[in-house]
Amino acid sequence: MRLLRYLLILQVFGNIFCIATGNHTNQVRLWFDPQDYTSTLGEGVILILWADGSATSNLSVRFSVISASYVRVVPEIMEIYEYDSFHCNATKLEATGLRAGRFIVKGYVAPDDAADNRRLFAQMKIALNGYMIYASLLVGWAYTACWSIGDYPQIILNHRKRSVVGLSFDYLYMNIVGNLCYATFNACMYWSKYVEQEYFDRHPFGLNPVIGNDVGYSIHALLATAMTLLQCYIFDNGGNSISIPAKGMIATYVLIILIAFVLVTFRVLHWLDFLYVLSYIKLSTNLVKYFPQVYINYKRQSTAGFAIMNRLLDLVGGLLSILQMIINAWNFDDWDSIFGSPVKFALGLVSIIFDVIFIIQHFYLYRKPAEISVFQSEVTKISLPSNT
């Protein structure tokens, strides 16, 4: 943990964000950067306090934890005097967790309007066991790898057979709509400072929920789904196509997006609300996208053409994801992270249930694949014996 702490300090001091967004007003601006810290119980961690601008009066800053006293900050009070001038000055504070959990360290400025302290807070995650932090990271990378690699077995199978017979177009179209919405949400939340500021205005003590890994994973999933869909128009598809109900659902999604965009254009909604609409569409596609593939397998009495390795990897990734949630809940004494987000937990559970259904179809119900595709109209020629 000490090595990680020193590396974090070096990273912070190399941060060029401060120079690019310096405060050009007379008011002093105070903020923590980074704003997310992890340590173990009783271990001190260095917080980096940044200051920019000129003080027009004497002011003091007192550091404490919101609604609790579970983190000790040294020094507890910092004084700034009239005419003090700062240009991205960094000051180190030490914070020590006194119990496991997630806490917000906040800087309170007196008098109230003497400084811009809107981002003068840091999230502290205090763990019971340092080794479990590394275990959680390892599990996190493992399930991300499973979900990312899981996109390729279907692509490889399609290429090897030069056919996509057995693969539901409805599933693919619903999946690409969801992945497009998800990638757009992550990219805008991560790269747009305007959207990020809207989020901070709405959640004063919130941190950006999207990190770089989220952006990379969602873009990768979008490209992989697009490649699979492209194969459907290159290789033999047995006469398969997207169904009318699926077209209706996708048309509804497009209409909702257009309405939300118009409302944003006329300032009825914010851009953050528009992104939330995209996220809701992603959630809804996750609930319905598997049904068409289950039905296709049932109607064909076969899973031939459907890469079961995709679902095996997805199942392992889903179980590892739940395992990480349990590890973090125990290590940070934060069981609300599981039970406080029932929608997220339920969506993960739905995906696991469908993975199990696909596995049962493949290895038990339809072990002997059907010879004829239901998508292809075939004429069987019957030779009658000739009269001699």
PDB file of N, CA and C in Angstrom, residues 134-206:
ATOM      1  N   TYR A 134      -6.340  -6.234  -3.386  1.00  0.00           N
ATOM      2  CA  TYR A 134      -5.700  -6.812  -4.569  1.00  0.00           C
ATOM      3  C   TYR A 134      -6.518  -7.969  -5.123  1.00  0.00           C
ATOM      4  N   ALA A 135      -7.139  -8.754  -4.225  1.00  0.00           N
ATOM      5  CA  ALA A 135      -7.995  -9.843  -4.681  1.00  0.00           C
ATOM      6  C   ALA A 135      -9.168  -9.311  -5.498  1.00  0.00           C
ATOM      7  N   SER A 136      -9.758  -8.197  -5.048  1.00  0.00           N
ATOM      8  CA  SER A 136     -10.870  -7.578  -5.763  1.00  0.00           C
ATOM      9  C   SER A 136     -10.429  -7.074  -7.133  1.00  0.00           C
ATOM     10  N   LEU A 137      -9.250  -6.458  -7.192  1.00  0.00           N
ATOM     11  CA  LEU A 137      -8.735  -5.984  -8.480  1.00  0.00           C
ATOM     12  C   LEU A 137      -8.499  -7.143  -9.439  1.00  0.00           C
ATOM     13  N   LEU A 138      -7.936  -8.245  -8.915  1.00  0.00           N
ATOM     14  CA  LEU A 138      -7.672  -9.412  -9.751  1.00  0.00           C
ATOM     15  C   LEU A 138      -8.975  -9.992 -10.296  1.00  0.00           C
ATOM     16  N   VAL A 139      -9.985 -10.100  -9.433  1.00  0.00           N
ATOM     17  CA  VAL A 139     -11.285 -10.612  -9.868  1.00  0.00           C
ATOM     18  C   VAL A 139     -11.902  -9.666 -10.905  1.00  0.00           C
ATOM     19  N   GLY A 140     -11.740  -8.344 -10.693  1.00  0.00           N
ATOM     20  CA  GLY A 140     -12.277  -7.365 -11.631  1.00  0.00           C
ATOM     21  C   GLY A 140     -11.669  -7.496 -13.019  1.00  0.00           C
ATOM     22  N   TRP A 141     -10.340  -7.648 -13.082  1.00  0.00           N
ATOM     23  CA  TRP A 141      -9.684  -7.825 -14.383  1.00  0.00           C
ATOM     24  C   TRP A 141     -10.088  -9.147 -15.013  1.00  0.00           C
ATOM     25  N   ALA A 142     -10.309 -10.173 -14.172  1.00  0.00           N
ATOM     26  CA  ALA A 142     -10.673 -11.490 -14.692  1.00  0.00           C
ATOM     27  C   ALA A 142     -12.039 -11.457 -15.370  1.00  0.00           C
ATOM     28  N   TYR A 143     -13.047 -10.827 -14.713  1.00  0.00           N
ATOM     29  CA  TYR A 143     -14.376 -10.832 -15.348  1.00  0.00           C
ATOM     30  C   TYR A 143     -14.423  -9.891 -16.539  1.00  0.00           C
ATOM     31  N   THR A 144     -13.630  -8.816 -16.511  1.00  0.00           N
ATOM     32  CA  THR A 144     -13.565  -7.949 -17.696  1.00  0.00           C
ATOM     33  C   THR A 144     -12.973  -8.707 -18.884  1.00  0.00           C
ATOM     34  N   ALA A 145     -11.936  -9.513 -18.616  1.00  0.00           N
ATOM     35  CA  ALA A 145     -11.323 -10.318 -19.676  1.00  0.00           C
ATOM     36  C   ALA A 145     -12.312 -11.342 -20.217  1.00  0.00           C
ATOM     37  N   CYS A 146     -13.065 -11.978 -19.318  1.00  0.00           N
ATOM     38  CA  CYS A 146     -14.067 -12.974 -19.759  1.00  0.00           C
ATOM     39  C   CYS A 146     -15.104 -12.334 -20.668  1.00  0.00           C
ATOM     40  N   TRP A 147     -15.621 -11.177 -20.249  1.00  0.00           N
ATOM     41  CA  TRP A 147     -16.650 -10.519 -21.052  1.00  0.00           C
ATOM     42  C   TRP A 147     -16.106 -10.018 -22.383  1.00  0.00           C
ATOM     43  N   SER A 148     -14.852  -9.566 -22.405  1.00  0.00           N
ATOM     44  CA  SER A 148     -14.266  -9.048 -23.648  1.00  0.00           C
ATOM     45  C   SER A 148     -13.931 -10.180 -24.602  1.00  0.00           C
ATOM     46  N   ILE A 149     -13.284 -11.232 -24.095  1.00  0.00           N
ATOM     47  CA  ILE A 149     -12.928 -12.370 -24.942  1.00  0.00           C
ATOM     48  C   ILE A 149     -14.182 -13.084 -25.440  1.00  0.00           C
ATOM     49  N   GLY A 150     -15.244 -13.025 -24.640  1.00  0.00           N
ATOM     50  CA  GLY A 150     -16.484 -13.711 -25.003  1.00  0.00           C
ATOM     51  C   GLY A 150     -17.122 -13.229 -26.285  1.00  0.00           C
ATOM     52  N   ASP A 151     -16.695 -12.073 -26.798  1.00  0.00           N
ATOM     53  CA  ASP A 151     -17.260 -11.577 -28.047  1.00  0.00           C
ATOM     54  C   ASP A 151     -16.709 -12.313 -29.267  1.00  0.00           C
ATOM     55  N   TYR A 152     -15.574 -13.001 -29.120  1.00  0.00           N
ATOM     56  CA  TYR A 152     -14.879 -13.541 -30.281  1.00  0.00           C
ATOM     57  C   TYR A 152     -15.270 -14.955 -30.701  1.00  0.00           C
ATOM     58  N   PRO A 153     -15.673 -15.856 -29.776  1.00  0.00           N
ATOM     59  CA  PRO A 153     -16.042 -17.201 -30.253  1.00  0.00           C
ATOM     60  C   PRO A 153     -17.103 -17.196 -31.346  1.00  0.00           C
ATOM     61  N   GLN A 154     -18.121 -16.322 -31.242  1.00  0.00           N
ATOM     62  CA  GLN A 154     -19.157 -16.273 -32.271  1.00  0.00           C
ATOM     63  C   GLN A 154     -18.588 -15.765 -33.587  1.00  0.00           C
ATOM     64  N   ILE A 155     -17.730 -14.746 -33.527  1.00  0.00           N
ATOM     65  CA  ILE A 155     -17.113 -14.208 -34.742  1.00  0.00           C
ATOM     66  C   ILE A 155     -16.263 -15.274 -35.424  1.00  0.00           C
ATOM     67  N   ILE A 156     -15.488 -16.005 -34.641  1.00  0.00           N
ATOM     68  CA  ILE A 156     -14.619 -17.050 -35.194  1.00  0.00           C
ATOM     69  C   ILE A 156     -15.449 -18.184 -35.779  1.00  0.00           C
ATOM     70  N   LEU A 157     -16.513 -18.589 -35.070  1.00  0.00           N
ATOM     71  CA  LEU A 157     -17.376 -19.664 -35.564  1.00  0.00           C
ATOM     72  C   LEU A 157     -18.030 -19.276 -36.884  1.00  0.00           C
ATOM     73  N   ASN A 158     -18.528 -18.048 -36.962  1.00  0.00           N
ATOM     74  CA  ASN A 158     -19.157 -17.585 -38.207  1.00  0.00           C
ATOM     75  C   ASN A 158     -18.162 -17.614 -39.361  1.00  0.00           C
ATOM     76  N   HIS A 159     -16.953 -17.150 -39.104  1.00  0.00           N
ATOM     77  CA  HIS A 159     -15.932 -17.099 -40.151  1.00  0.00           C
ATOM     78  C   HIS A 159     -15.529 -18.504 -40.596  1.00  0.00           C
ATOM     79  N   ARG A 160     -15.399 -19.415 -39.628  1.00  0.00           N
ATOM     80  CA  ARG A 160     -14.964 -20.773 -39.960  1.00  0.00           C
ATOM     81  C   ARG A 160     -16.019 -21.494 -40.786  1.00  0.00           C
ATOM     82  N   LYS A 161     -17.311 -21.319 -40.446  1.00  0.00           N
ATOM     83  CA  LYS A 161     -18.385 -22.000 -41.158  1.00  0.00           C
ATOM     84  C   LYS A 161     -18.858 -21.225 -42.379  1.00  0.00           C
ATOM     85  N   ARG A 162     -18.441 -19.956 -42.481  1.00  0.00           N
ATOM     86  CA  ARG A 162     -18.937 -19.066 -43.541  1.00  0.00           C
ATOM     87  C   ARG A 162     -20.454 -19.037 -43.534  1.00  0.00           C
ATOM     88  N   SER A 163     -21.009 -19.062 -42.315  1.00  0.00           N
ATOM     89  CA  SER A 163     -22.459 -19.098 -42.160  1.00  0.00           C
ATOM     90  C   SER A 163     -22.835 -18.529 -40.804  1.00  0.00           C
ATOM     91  N   VAL A 164     -24.020 -17.903 -40.755  1.00  0.00           N
ATOM     92  CA  VAL A 164     -24.557 -17.403 -39.486  1.00  0.00           C
ATOM     93  C   VAL A 164     -25.898 -18.049 -39.187  1.00  0.00           C
ATOM     94  N   VAL A 165     -26.188 -19.168 -39.854  1.00  0.00           N
ATOM     95  CA  VAL A 165     -27.425 -19.899 -39.598  1.00  0.00           C
ATOM     96  C   VAL A 165     -27.422 -20.372 -38.151  1.00  0.00           C
ATOM     97  N   GLY A 166     -28.498 -20.092 -37.442  1.00  0.00           N
ATOM     98  CA  GLY A 166     -28.605 -20.448 -36.039  1.00  0.00           C
ATOM     99  C   GLY A 166     -28.436 -19.272 -35.105  1.00  0.00           C
ATOM    100  N   LEU A 167     -28.070 -18.124 -35.659  1.00  0.00           N
ATOM    101  CA  LEU A 167     -27.866 -16.917 -34.851  1.00  0.00           C
ATOM    102  C   LEU A 167     -29.041 -15.963 -35.057  1.00  0.00           C
ATOM    103  N   SER A 168     -29.614 -15.481 -33.984  1.00  0.00           N
ATOM    104  CA  SER A 168     -30.791 -14.620 -34.061  1.00  0.00           C
ATOM    105  C   SER A 168     -30.400 -13.197 -34.446  1.00  0.00           C
ATOM    106  N   PHE A 169     -30.991 -12.698 -35.543  1.00  0.00           N
ATOM    107  CA  PHE A 169     -30.777 -11.311 -35.937  1.00  0.00           C
ATOM    108  C   PHE A 169     -31.382 -10.361 -34.911  1.00  0.00           C
ATOM    109  N   ASP A 170     -32.520 -10.748 -34.324  1.00  0.00           N
ATOM    110  CA  ASP A 170     -33.152  -9.891 -33.313  1.00  0.00           C
ATOM    111  C   ASP A 170     -32.207  -9.653 -32.147  1.00  0.00           C
ATOM    112  N   TYR A 171     -31.548 -10.729 -31.700  1.00  0.00           N
ATOM    113  CA  TYR A 171     -30.586 -10.621 -30.602  1.00  0.00           C
ATOM    114  C   TYR A 171     -29.470  -9.650 -30.958  1.00  0.00           C
ATOM    115  N   LEU A 172     -28.934  -9.771 -32.172  1.00  0.00           N
ATOM    116  CA  LEU A 172     -27.817  -8.921 -32.578  1.00  0.00           C
ATOM    117  C   LEU A 172     -28.230  -7.456 -32.688  1.00  0.00           C
ATOM    118  N   TYR A 173     -29.390  -7.200 -33.284  1.00  0.00           N
ATOM    119  CA  TYR A 173     -29.833  -5.811 -33.449  1.00  0.00           C
ATOM    120  C   TYR A 173     -30.143  -5.166 -32.097  1.00  0.00           C
ATOM    121  N   MET A 174     -30.791  -5.914 -31.215  1.00  0.00           N
ATOM    122  CA  MET A 174     -31.061  -5.376 -29.884  1.00  0.00           C
ATOM    123  C   MET A 174     -29.749  -5.123 -29.137  1.00  0.00           C
ATOM    124  N   ASN A 175     -28.799  -6.021 -29.341  1.00  0.00           N
ATOM    125  CA  ASN A 175     -27.512  -5.903 -28.657  1.00  0.00           C
ATOM    126  C   ASN A 175     -26.734  -4.690 -29.153  1.00  0.00           C
ATOM    127  N   ILE A 176     -26.754  -4.437 -30.461  1.00  0.00           N
ATOM    128  CA  ILE A 176     -25.980  -3.313 -30.976  1.00  0.00           C
ATOM    129  C   ILE A 176     -26.621  -1.982 -30.593  1.00  0.00           C
ATOM    130  N   VAL A 177     -27.957  -1.956 -30.501  1.00  0.00           N
ATOM    131  CA  VAL A 177     -28.617  -0.732 -30.016  1.00  0.00           C
ATOM    132  C   VAL A 177     -28.209  -0.453 -28.572  1.00  0.00           C
ATOM    133  N   GLY A 178     -28.243  -1.490 -27.737  1.00  0.00           N
ATOM    134  CA  GLY A 178     -27.845  -1.309 -26.348  1.00  0.00           C
ATOM    135  C   GLY A 178     -26.390  -0.914 -26.201  1.00  0.00           C
ATOM    136  N   ASN A 179     -25.507  -1.569 -26.955  1.00  0.00           N
ATOM    137  CA  ASN A 179     -24.078  -1.249 -26.862  1.00  0.00           C
ATOM    138  C   ASN A 179     -23.768   0.142 -27.385  1.00  0.00           C
ATOM    139  N   LEU A 180     -24.490   0.584 -28.419  1.00  0.00           N
ATOM    140  CA  LEU A 180     -24.290   1.940 -28.932  1.00  0.00           C
ATOM    141  C   LEU A 180     -24.687   2.978 -27.887  1.00  0.00           C
ATOM    142  N   CYS A 181     -25.821   2.746 -27.232  1.00  0.00           N
ATOM    143  CA  CYS A 181     -26.257   3.668 -26.173  1.00  0.00           C
ATOM    144  C   CYS A 181     -25.266   3.671 -25.012  1.00  0.00           C
ATOM    145  N   TYR A 182     -24.784   2.486 -24.655  1.00  0.00           N
ATOM    146  CA  TYR A 182     -23.849   2.365 -23.531  1.00  0.00           C
ATOM    147  C   TYR A 182     -22.518   3.043 -23.839  1.00  0.00           C
ATOM    148  N   ALA A 183     -21.994   2.841 -25.047  1.00  0.00           N
ATOM    149  CA  ALA A 183     -20.726   3.471 -25.426  1.00  0.00           C
ATOM    150  C   ALA A 183     -20.864   4.986 -25.486  1.00  0.00           C
ATOM    151  N   THR A 184     -21.993   5.477 -25.997  1.00  0.00           N
ATOM    152  CA  THR A 184     -22.215   6.919 -26.064  1.00  0.00           C
ATOM    153  C   THR A 184     -22.290   7.522 -24.664  1.00  0.00           C
ATOM    154  N   PHE A 185     -23.021   6.848 -23.779  1.00  0.00           N
ATOM    155  CA  PHE A 185     -23.124   7.317 -22.392  1.00  0.00           C
ATOM    156  C   PHE A 185     -21.747   7.415 -21.749  1.00  0.00           C
ATOM    157  N   ASN A 186     -20.957   6.356 -21.852  1.00  0.00           N
ATOM    158  CA  ASN A 186     -19.639   6.343 -21.215  1.00  0.00           C
ATOM    159  C   ASN A 186     -18.701   7.377 -21.813  1.00  0.00           C
ATOM    160  N   ALA A 187     -18.689   7.482 -23.142  1.00  0.00           N
ATOM    161  CA  ALA A 187     -17.783   8.424 -23.795  1.00  0.00           C
ATOM    162  C   ALA A 187     -18.106   9.863 -23.418  1.00  0.00           C
ATOM    163  N   CYS A 188     -19.383  10.211 -23.406  1.00  0.00           N
ATOM    164  CA  CYS A 188     -19.773  11.584 -23.069  1.00  0.00           C
ATOM    165  C   CYS A 188     -19.507  11.894 -21.590  1.00  0.00           C
ATOM    166  N   MET A 189     -19.816  10.947 -20.717  1.00  0.00           N
ATOM    167  CA  MET A 189     -19.569  11.162 -19.293  1.00  0.00           C
ATOM    168  C   MET A 189     -18.081  11.298 -19.007  1.00  0.00           C
ATOM    169  N   TYR A 190     -17.258  10.575 -19.756  1.00  0.00           N
ATOM    170  CA  TYR A 190     -15.821  10.554 -19.479  1.00  0.00           C
ATOM    171  C   TYR A 190     -15.086  11.724 -20.118  1.00  0.00           C
ATOM    172  N   TRP A 191     -15.445  12.073 -21.352  1.00  0.00           N
ATOM    173  CA  TRP A 191     -14.676  13.071 -22.082  1.00  0.00           C
ATOM    174  C   TRP A 191     -15.287  14.481 -22.070  1.00  0.00           C
ATOM    175  N   SER A 192     -16.575  14.592 -21.849  1.00  0.00           N
ATOM    176  CA  SER A 192     -17.211  15.904 -21.909  1.00  0.00           C
ATOM    177  C   SER A 192     -17.166  16.593 -20.538  1.00  0.00           C
ATOM    178  N   LYS A 193     -16.419  17.670 -20.436  1.00  0.00           N
ATOM    179  CA  LYS A 193     -16.360  18.427 -19.190  1.00  0.00           C
ATOM    180  C   LYS A 193     -17.687  19.119 -18.903  1.00  0.00           C
ATOM    181  N   TYR A 194     -18.417  19.458 -19.964  1.00  0.00           N
ATOM    182  CA  TYR A 194     -19.717  20.105 -19.780  1.00  0.00           C
ATOM    183  C   TYR A 194     -20.694  19.140 -19.107  1.00  0.00           C
ATOM    184  N   VAL A 195     -20.752  17.907 -19.617  1.00  0.00           N
ATOM    185  CA  VAL A 195     -21.651  16.902 -19.032  1.00  0.00           C
ATOM    186  C   VAL A 195     -21.191  16.563 -17.619  1.00  0.00           C
ATOM    187  N   GLU A 196     -19.890  16.450 -17.425  1.00  0.00           N
ATOM    188  CA  GLU A 196     -19.368  16.145 -16.095  1.00  0.00           C
ATOM    189  C   GLU A 196     -19.753  17.222 -15.090  1.00  0.00           C
ATOM    190  N   GLN A 197     -19.710  18.495 -15.521  1.00  0.00           N
ATOM    191  CA  GLN A 197     -20.096  19.575 -14.623  1.00  0.00           C
ATOM    192  C   GLN A 197     -21.592  19.515 -14.305  1.00  0.00           C
ATOM    193  N   GLU A 198     -22.409  19.143 -15.288  1.00  0.00           N
ATOM    194  CA  GLU A 198     -23.836  18.955 -15.019  1.00  0.00           C
ATOM    195  C   GLU A 198     -24.034  17.874 -13.954  1.00  0.00           C
ATOM    196  N   TYR A 199     -23.255  16.818 -14.050  1.00  0.00           N
ATOM    197  CA  TYR A 199     -23.361  15.741 -13.061  1.00  0.00           C
ATOM    198  C   TYR A 199     -22.945  16.237 -11.676  1.00  0.00           C
ATOM    199  N   PHE A 200     -21.857  17.011 -11.612  1.00  0.00           N
ATOM    200  CA  PHE A 200     -21.395  17.541 -10.327  1.00  0.00           C
ATOM    201  C   PHE A 200     -22.402  18.528  -9.733  1.00  0.00           C
ATOM    202  N   ASP A 201     -23.044  19.325 -10.594  1.00  0.00           N
ATOM    203  CA  ASP A 201     -24.057  20.270 -10.105  1.00  0.00           C
ATOM    204  C   ASP A 201     -25.236  19.526  -9.483  1.00  0.00           C
ATOM    205  N   ARG A 202     -25.571  18.380 -10.067  1.00  0.00           N
ATOM    206  CA  ARG A 202     -26.701  17.598  -9.562  1.00  0.00           C
ATOM    207  C   ARG A 202     -26.311  16.725  -8.372  1.00  0.00           C
ATOM    208  N   HIS A 203     -25.041  16.339  -8.324  1.00  0.00           N
ATOM    209  CA  HIS A 203     -24.529  15.498  -7.231  1.00  0.00           C
ATOM    210  C   HIS A 203     -23.292  16.185  -6.645  1.00  0.00           C
ATOM    211  N   PRO A 204     -23.479  17.132  -5.737  1.00  0.00           N
ATOM    212  CA  PRO A 204     -22.365  17.949  -5.235  1.00  0.00           C
ATOM    213  C   PRO A 204     -21.217  17.134  -4.655  1.00  0.00           C
ATOM    214  N   PHE A 205     -21.503  15.987  -4.058  1.00  0.00           N
ATOM    215  CA  PHE A 205     -20.451  15.162  -3.484  1.00  0.00           C
ATOM    216  C   PHE A 205     -20.225  13.893  -4.299  1.00  0.00           C
ATOM    217  N   GLY A 206     -20.593  13.953  -5.562  1.00  0.00           N
ATOM    218  CA  GLY A 206     -20.438  12.786  -6.416  1.00  0.00           C
ATOM    219  C   GLY A 206     -19.128  12.814  -7.182  1.00  0.00           C
TER     220      GLY A 206
END
